[in-house]
Tab-separated table of C-alpha atoms and ligand atoms in Angstrom:
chain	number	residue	atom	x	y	z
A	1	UNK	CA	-22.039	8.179	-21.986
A	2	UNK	CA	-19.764	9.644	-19.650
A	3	UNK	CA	-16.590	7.558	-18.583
A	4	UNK	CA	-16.653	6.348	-14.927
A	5	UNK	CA	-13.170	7.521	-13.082
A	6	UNK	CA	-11.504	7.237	-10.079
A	7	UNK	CA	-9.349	10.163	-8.162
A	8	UNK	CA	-6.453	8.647	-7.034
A	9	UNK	CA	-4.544	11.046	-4.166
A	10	UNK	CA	-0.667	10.168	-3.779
A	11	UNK	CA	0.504	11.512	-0.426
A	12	UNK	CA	3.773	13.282	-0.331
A	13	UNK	CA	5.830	12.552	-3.380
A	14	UNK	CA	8.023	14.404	-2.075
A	15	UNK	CA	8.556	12.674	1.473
A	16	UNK	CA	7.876	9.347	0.522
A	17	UNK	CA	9.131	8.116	-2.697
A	18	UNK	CA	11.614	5.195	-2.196
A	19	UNK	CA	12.422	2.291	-4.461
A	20	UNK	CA	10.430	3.591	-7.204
A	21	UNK	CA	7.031	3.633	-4.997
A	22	UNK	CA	5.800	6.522	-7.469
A	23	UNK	CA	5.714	3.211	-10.190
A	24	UNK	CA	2.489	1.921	-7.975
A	25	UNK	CA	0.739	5.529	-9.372
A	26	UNK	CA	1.470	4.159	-12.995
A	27	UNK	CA	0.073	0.907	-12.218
A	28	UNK	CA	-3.372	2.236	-11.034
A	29	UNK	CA	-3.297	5.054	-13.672
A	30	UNK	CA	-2.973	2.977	-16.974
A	31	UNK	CA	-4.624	-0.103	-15.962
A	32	UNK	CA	-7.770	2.222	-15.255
A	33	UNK	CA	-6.789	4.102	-19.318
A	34	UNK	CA	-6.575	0.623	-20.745
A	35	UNK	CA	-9.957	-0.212	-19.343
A	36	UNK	CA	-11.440	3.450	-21.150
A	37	UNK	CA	-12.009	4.431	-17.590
A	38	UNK	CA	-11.425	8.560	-16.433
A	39	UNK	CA	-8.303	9.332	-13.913
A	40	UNK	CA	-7.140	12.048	-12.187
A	41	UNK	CA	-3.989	11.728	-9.899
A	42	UNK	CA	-3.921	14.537	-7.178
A	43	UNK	CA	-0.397	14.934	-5.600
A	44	UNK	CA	-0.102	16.529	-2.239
A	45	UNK	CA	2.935	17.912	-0.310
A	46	UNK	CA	4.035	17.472	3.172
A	47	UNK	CA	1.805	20.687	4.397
A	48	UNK	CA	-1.199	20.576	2.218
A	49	UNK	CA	-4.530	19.964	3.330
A	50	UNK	CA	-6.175	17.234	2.153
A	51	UNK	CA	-10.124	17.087	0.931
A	52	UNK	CA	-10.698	12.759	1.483
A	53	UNK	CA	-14.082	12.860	0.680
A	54	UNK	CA	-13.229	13.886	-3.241
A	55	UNK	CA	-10.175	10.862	-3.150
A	56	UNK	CA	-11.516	7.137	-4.794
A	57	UNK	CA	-8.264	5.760	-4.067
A	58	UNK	CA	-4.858	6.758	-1.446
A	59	UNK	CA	-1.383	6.162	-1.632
A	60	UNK	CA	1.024	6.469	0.986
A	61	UNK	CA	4.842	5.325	0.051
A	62	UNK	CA	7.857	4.699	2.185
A	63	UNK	CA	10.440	6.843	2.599
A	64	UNK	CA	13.618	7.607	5.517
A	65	UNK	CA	12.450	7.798	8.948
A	66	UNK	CA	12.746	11.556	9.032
A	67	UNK	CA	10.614	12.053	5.831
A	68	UNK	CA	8.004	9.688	7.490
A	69	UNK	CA	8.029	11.691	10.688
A	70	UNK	CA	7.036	14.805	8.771
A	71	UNK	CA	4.593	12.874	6.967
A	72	UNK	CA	3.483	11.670	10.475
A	73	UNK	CA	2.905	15.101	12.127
A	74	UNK	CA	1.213	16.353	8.638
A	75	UNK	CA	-1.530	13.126	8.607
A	76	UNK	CA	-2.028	13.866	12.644
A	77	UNK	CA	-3.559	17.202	11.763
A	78	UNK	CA	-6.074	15.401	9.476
A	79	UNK	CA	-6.341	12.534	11.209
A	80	UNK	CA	-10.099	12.828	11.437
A	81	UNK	CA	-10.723	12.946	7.968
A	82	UNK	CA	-8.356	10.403	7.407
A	83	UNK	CA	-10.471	7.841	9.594
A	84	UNK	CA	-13.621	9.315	8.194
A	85	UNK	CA	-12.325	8.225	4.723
A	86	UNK	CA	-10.937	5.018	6.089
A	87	UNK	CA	-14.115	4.066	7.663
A	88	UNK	CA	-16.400	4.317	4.829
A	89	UNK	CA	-14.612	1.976	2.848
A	90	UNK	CA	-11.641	3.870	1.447
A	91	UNK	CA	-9.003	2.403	-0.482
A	92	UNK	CA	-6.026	2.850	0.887
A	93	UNK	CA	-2.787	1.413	0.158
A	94	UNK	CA	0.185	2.099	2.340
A	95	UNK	CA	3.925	1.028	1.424
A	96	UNK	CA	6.636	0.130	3.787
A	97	UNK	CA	7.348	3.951	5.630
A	98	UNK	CA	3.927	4.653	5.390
A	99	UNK	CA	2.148	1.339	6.636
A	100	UNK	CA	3.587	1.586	10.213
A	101	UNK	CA	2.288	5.191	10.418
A	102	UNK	CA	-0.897	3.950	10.402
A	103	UNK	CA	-0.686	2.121	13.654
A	104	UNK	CA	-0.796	3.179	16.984
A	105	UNK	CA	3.378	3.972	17.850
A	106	UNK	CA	6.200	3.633	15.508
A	107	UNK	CA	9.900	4.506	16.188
A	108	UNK	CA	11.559	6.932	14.115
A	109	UNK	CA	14.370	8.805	14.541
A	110	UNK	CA	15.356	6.757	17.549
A	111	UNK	CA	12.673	7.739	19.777
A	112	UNK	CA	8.975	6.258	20.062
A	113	UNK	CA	5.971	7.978	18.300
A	114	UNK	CA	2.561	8.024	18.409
A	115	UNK	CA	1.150	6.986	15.222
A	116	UNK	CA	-2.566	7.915	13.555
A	117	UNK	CA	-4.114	4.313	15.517
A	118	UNK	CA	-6.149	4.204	12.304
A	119	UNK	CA	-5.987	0.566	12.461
A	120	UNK	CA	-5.187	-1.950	15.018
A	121	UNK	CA	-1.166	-2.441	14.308
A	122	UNK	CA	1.978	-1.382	16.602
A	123	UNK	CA	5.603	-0.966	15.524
A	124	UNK	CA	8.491	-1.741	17.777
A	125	UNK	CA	12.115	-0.877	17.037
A	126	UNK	CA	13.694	-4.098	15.553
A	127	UNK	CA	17.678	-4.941	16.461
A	128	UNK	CA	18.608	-5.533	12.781
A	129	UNK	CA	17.542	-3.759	9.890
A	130	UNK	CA	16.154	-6.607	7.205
A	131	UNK	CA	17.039	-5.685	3.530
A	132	UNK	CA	15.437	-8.425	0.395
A	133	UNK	CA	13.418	-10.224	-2.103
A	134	UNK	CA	10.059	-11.047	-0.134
A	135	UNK	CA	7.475	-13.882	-1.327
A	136	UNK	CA	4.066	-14.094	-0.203
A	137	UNK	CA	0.950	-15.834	-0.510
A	138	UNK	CA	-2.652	-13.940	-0.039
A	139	UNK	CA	-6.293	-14.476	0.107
A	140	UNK	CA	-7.397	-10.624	-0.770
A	141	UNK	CA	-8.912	-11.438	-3.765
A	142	UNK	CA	-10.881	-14.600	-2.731
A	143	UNK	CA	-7.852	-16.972	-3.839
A	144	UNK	CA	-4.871	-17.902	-2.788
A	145	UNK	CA	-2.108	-15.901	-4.699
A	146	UNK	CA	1.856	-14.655	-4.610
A	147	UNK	CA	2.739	-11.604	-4.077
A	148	UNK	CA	6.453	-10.410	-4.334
A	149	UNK	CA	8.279	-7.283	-3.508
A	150	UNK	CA	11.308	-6.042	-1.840
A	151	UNK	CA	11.480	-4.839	2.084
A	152	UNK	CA	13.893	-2.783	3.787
A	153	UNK	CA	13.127	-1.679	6.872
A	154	UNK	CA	13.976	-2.509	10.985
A	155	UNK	CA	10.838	-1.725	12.705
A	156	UNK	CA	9.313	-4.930	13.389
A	157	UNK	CA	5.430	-4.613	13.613
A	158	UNK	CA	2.841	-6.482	15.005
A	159	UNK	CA	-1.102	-7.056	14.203
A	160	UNK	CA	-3.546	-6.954	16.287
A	161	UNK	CA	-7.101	-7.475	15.195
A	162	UNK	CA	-6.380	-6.823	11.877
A	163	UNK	CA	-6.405	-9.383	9.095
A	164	UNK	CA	-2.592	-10.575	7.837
A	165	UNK	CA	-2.071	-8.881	4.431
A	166	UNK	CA	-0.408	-12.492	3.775
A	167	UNK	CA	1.612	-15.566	5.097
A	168	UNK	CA	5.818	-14.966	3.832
A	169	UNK	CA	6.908	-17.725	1.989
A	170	UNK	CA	10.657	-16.190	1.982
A	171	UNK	CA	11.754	-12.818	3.432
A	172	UNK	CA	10.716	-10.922	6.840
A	173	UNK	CA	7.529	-9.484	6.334
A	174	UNK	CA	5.908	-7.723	9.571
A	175	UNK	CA	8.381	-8.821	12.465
A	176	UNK	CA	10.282	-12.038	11.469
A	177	UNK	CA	9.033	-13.537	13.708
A	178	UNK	CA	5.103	-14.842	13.056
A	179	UNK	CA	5.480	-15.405	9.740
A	180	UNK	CA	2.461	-12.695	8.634
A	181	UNK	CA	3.392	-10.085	6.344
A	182	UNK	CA	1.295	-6.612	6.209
A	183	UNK	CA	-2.064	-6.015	7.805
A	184	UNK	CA	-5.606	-5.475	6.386
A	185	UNK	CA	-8.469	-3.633	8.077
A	186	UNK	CA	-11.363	-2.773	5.785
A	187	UNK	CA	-9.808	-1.340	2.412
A	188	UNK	CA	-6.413	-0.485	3.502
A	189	UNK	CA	-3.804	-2.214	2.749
A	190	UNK	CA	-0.209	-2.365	4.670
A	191	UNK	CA	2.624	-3.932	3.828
A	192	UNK	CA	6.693	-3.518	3.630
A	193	UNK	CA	6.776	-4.434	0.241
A	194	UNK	CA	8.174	-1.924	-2.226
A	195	UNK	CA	9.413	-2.463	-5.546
A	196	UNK	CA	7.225	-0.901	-6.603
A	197	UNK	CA	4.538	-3.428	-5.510
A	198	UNK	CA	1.411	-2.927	-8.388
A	199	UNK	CA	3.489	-3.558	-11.253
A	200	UNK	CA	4.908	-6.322	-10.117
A	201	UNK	CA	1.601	-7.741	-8.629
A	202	UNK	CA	-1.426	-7.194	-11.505
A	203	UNK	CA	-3.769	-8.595	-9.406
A	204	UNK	CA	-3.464	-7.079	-6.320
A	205	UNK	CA	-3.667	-3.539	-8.331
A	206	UNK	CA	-6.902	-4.436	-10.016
A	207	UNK	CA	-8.086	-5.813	-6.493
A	208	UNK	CA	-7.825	-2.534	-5.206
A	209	UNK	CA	-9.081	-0.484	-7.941
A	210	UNK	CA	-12.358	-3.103	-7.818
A	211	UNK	CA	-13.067	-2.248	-4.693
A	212	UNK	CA	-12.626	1.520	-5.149
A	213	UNK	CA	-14.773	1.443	-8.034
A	214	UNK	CA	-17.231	-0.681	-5.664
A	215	UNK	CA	-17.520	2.012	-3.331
A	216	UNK	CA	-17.955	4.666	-5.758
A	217	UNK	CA	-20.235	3.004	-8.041
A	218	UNK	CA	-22.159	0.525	-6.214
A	219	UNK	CA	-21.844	-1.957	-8.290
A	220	UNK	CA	-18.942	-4.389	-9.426
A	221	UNK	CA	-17.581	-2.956	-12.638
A	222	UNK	CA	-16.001	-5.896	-14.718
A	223	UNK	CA	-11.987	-4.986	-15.298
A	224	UNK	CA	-11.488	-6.398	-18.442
A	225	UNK	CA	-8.514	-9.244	-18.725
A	226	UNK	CA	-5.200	-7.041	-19.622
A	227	UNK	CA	-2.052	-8.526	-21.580
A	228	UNK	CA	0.033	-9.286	-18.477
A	229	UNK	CA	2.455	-11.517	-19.572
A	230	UNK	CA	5.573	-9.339	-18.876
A	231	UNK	CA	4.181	-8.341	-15.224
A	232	UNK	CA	3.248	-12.218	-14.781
A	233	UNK	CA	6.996	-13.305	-16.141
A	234	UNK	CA	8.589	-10.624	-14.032
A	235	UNK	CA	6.609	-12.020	-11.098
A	236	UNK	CA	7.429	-15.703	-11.777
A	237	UNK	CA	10.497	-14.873	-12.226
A	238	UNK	CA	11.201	-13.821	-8.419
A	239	UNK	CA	8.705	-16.727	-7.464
A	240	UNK	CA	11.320	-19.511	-8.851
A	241	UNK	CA	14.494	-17.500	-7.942
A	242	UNK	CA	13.649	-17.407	-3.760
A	243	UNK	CA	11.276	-20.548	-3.496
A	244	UNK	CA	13.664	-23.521	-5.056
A	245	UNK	CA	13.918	-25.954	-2.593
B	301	LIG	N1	12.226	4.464	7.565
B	301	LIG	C1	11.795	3.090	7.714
B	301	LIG	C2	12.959	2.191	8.058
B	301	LIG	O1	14.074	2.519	7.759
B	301	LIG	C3	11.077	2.620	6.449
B	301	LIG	C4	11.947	2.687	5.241
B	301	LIG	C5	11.224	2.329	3.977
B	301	LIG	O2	10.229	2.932	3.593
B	301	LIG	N2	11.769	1.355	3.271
B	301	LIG	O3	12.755	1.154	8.662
């Protein structure tokens, strides 16, 4: 029988690759090879063009404001496929840099930009810059769960119709100021959080690659229960570090 797979596309190694983002792409690629399913990771630089309707899965990572930019003007051109994709139910998961691209204006470089108003988010220029640990709790799955990571960033952003990624429990998150972290719309998935996020966060990763498999499949493929114990220690470990009373 021929093995089901998933396509995974990783935008722009080369633009945006900070704090070990690229370790989210190892995340999705072995927990679908430990589960005997097929996967194929297409890279693309800042000028390629980009065929959506071949990608299961997306990845956009954060990276300096001038590296985002370029990603910025690069996604603009393809901005139509990139809704197209986003629209039927692509996964998409975007990482600190790229998460505020997605909105409709995000400062960079000093000066205001339109973004790709893919979903209903805006970005304003924030006084400080806010560098740390984050903790969060989330309903994606269904359940009530942590999430950690690390932010650093100082554009402050704020949701509009979109669904909080998650409530901070300590850190930043979006703006510092509502308490939400990240933003939700369909199957993407924003959020500061670096670290890289998947490895950190087992259960977010095989949310993700559920729902990818969902929309490719039609049908809800069961992810077999992996040995987590080292992702789930270096998770609680974070969890009990920042949340002591
Ligand atoms: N360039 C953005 C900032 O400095 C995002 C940086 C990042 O991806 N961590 O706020």
């Amino acid at each position: 029988m021929e093995r089901k797979k998933l396509v995974i596309g990783h935008l722009f190694p080369d633009l945006l690759n900070m704090y070990s983002d690229g370790g989210n792409i190892i995340t999705l690629k072995n927990r679908l090879l430990w589960r005997d399913f097929e996967v194929e990771i297409r890279e693309f630089e800042k000028d390629d063009v980009i065929d959506f309707s071949v990608l299961d899965f997306v990845f956009l990572g954060g990276g300096s404001d001038r590296e985002q930019l370029l990603a910025c003007e690069n996604l603009k051109k393809q901005q139509l496929a990139l809704k197209e994709y986003i629209e039927s139910d692509g996964v998409l998961l975007a990482v600190c840099g790229g998460y505020p691209l997605l909105g409709r204006s995000c400062p960079l470089m000093e000066e205001m930009h339109e973004g790709l108003s893919l979903m209903d988010i805006h970005t304003e220029a924030g006084e400080e810059r806010v560098i740390g640990n984050v903790v969060i709790s989330t309903d994606i799955t269904g359940e009530e769960m942590p999430v950690v990571g690390f932010e650093n960033h100082s554009g402050k952003t704020y949701i509009g119709a979109c669904r909080p990624f998650g409530r901070v429990r300590y850190g930043h998150g979006n703006n510092s100021e509502d308490g939400t972290c990240g933003a939700v719309y369909k199957n993407v998935v924003g959020t500061y959080l670096h670290g890289p996020l998947l490895p950190k966060n087992p259960r977010l990763a095989d949310e993700l690659l559920a729902r990818a498999l969902r929309r490719k499949y039609g049908e809800d493929l069961s992810l077999s229960p992996l040995h987590d114990a080292a992702e789930e220690a270096a998770q609680d470990y974070i969890i009990k570090r920042f949340l002591q009373d």
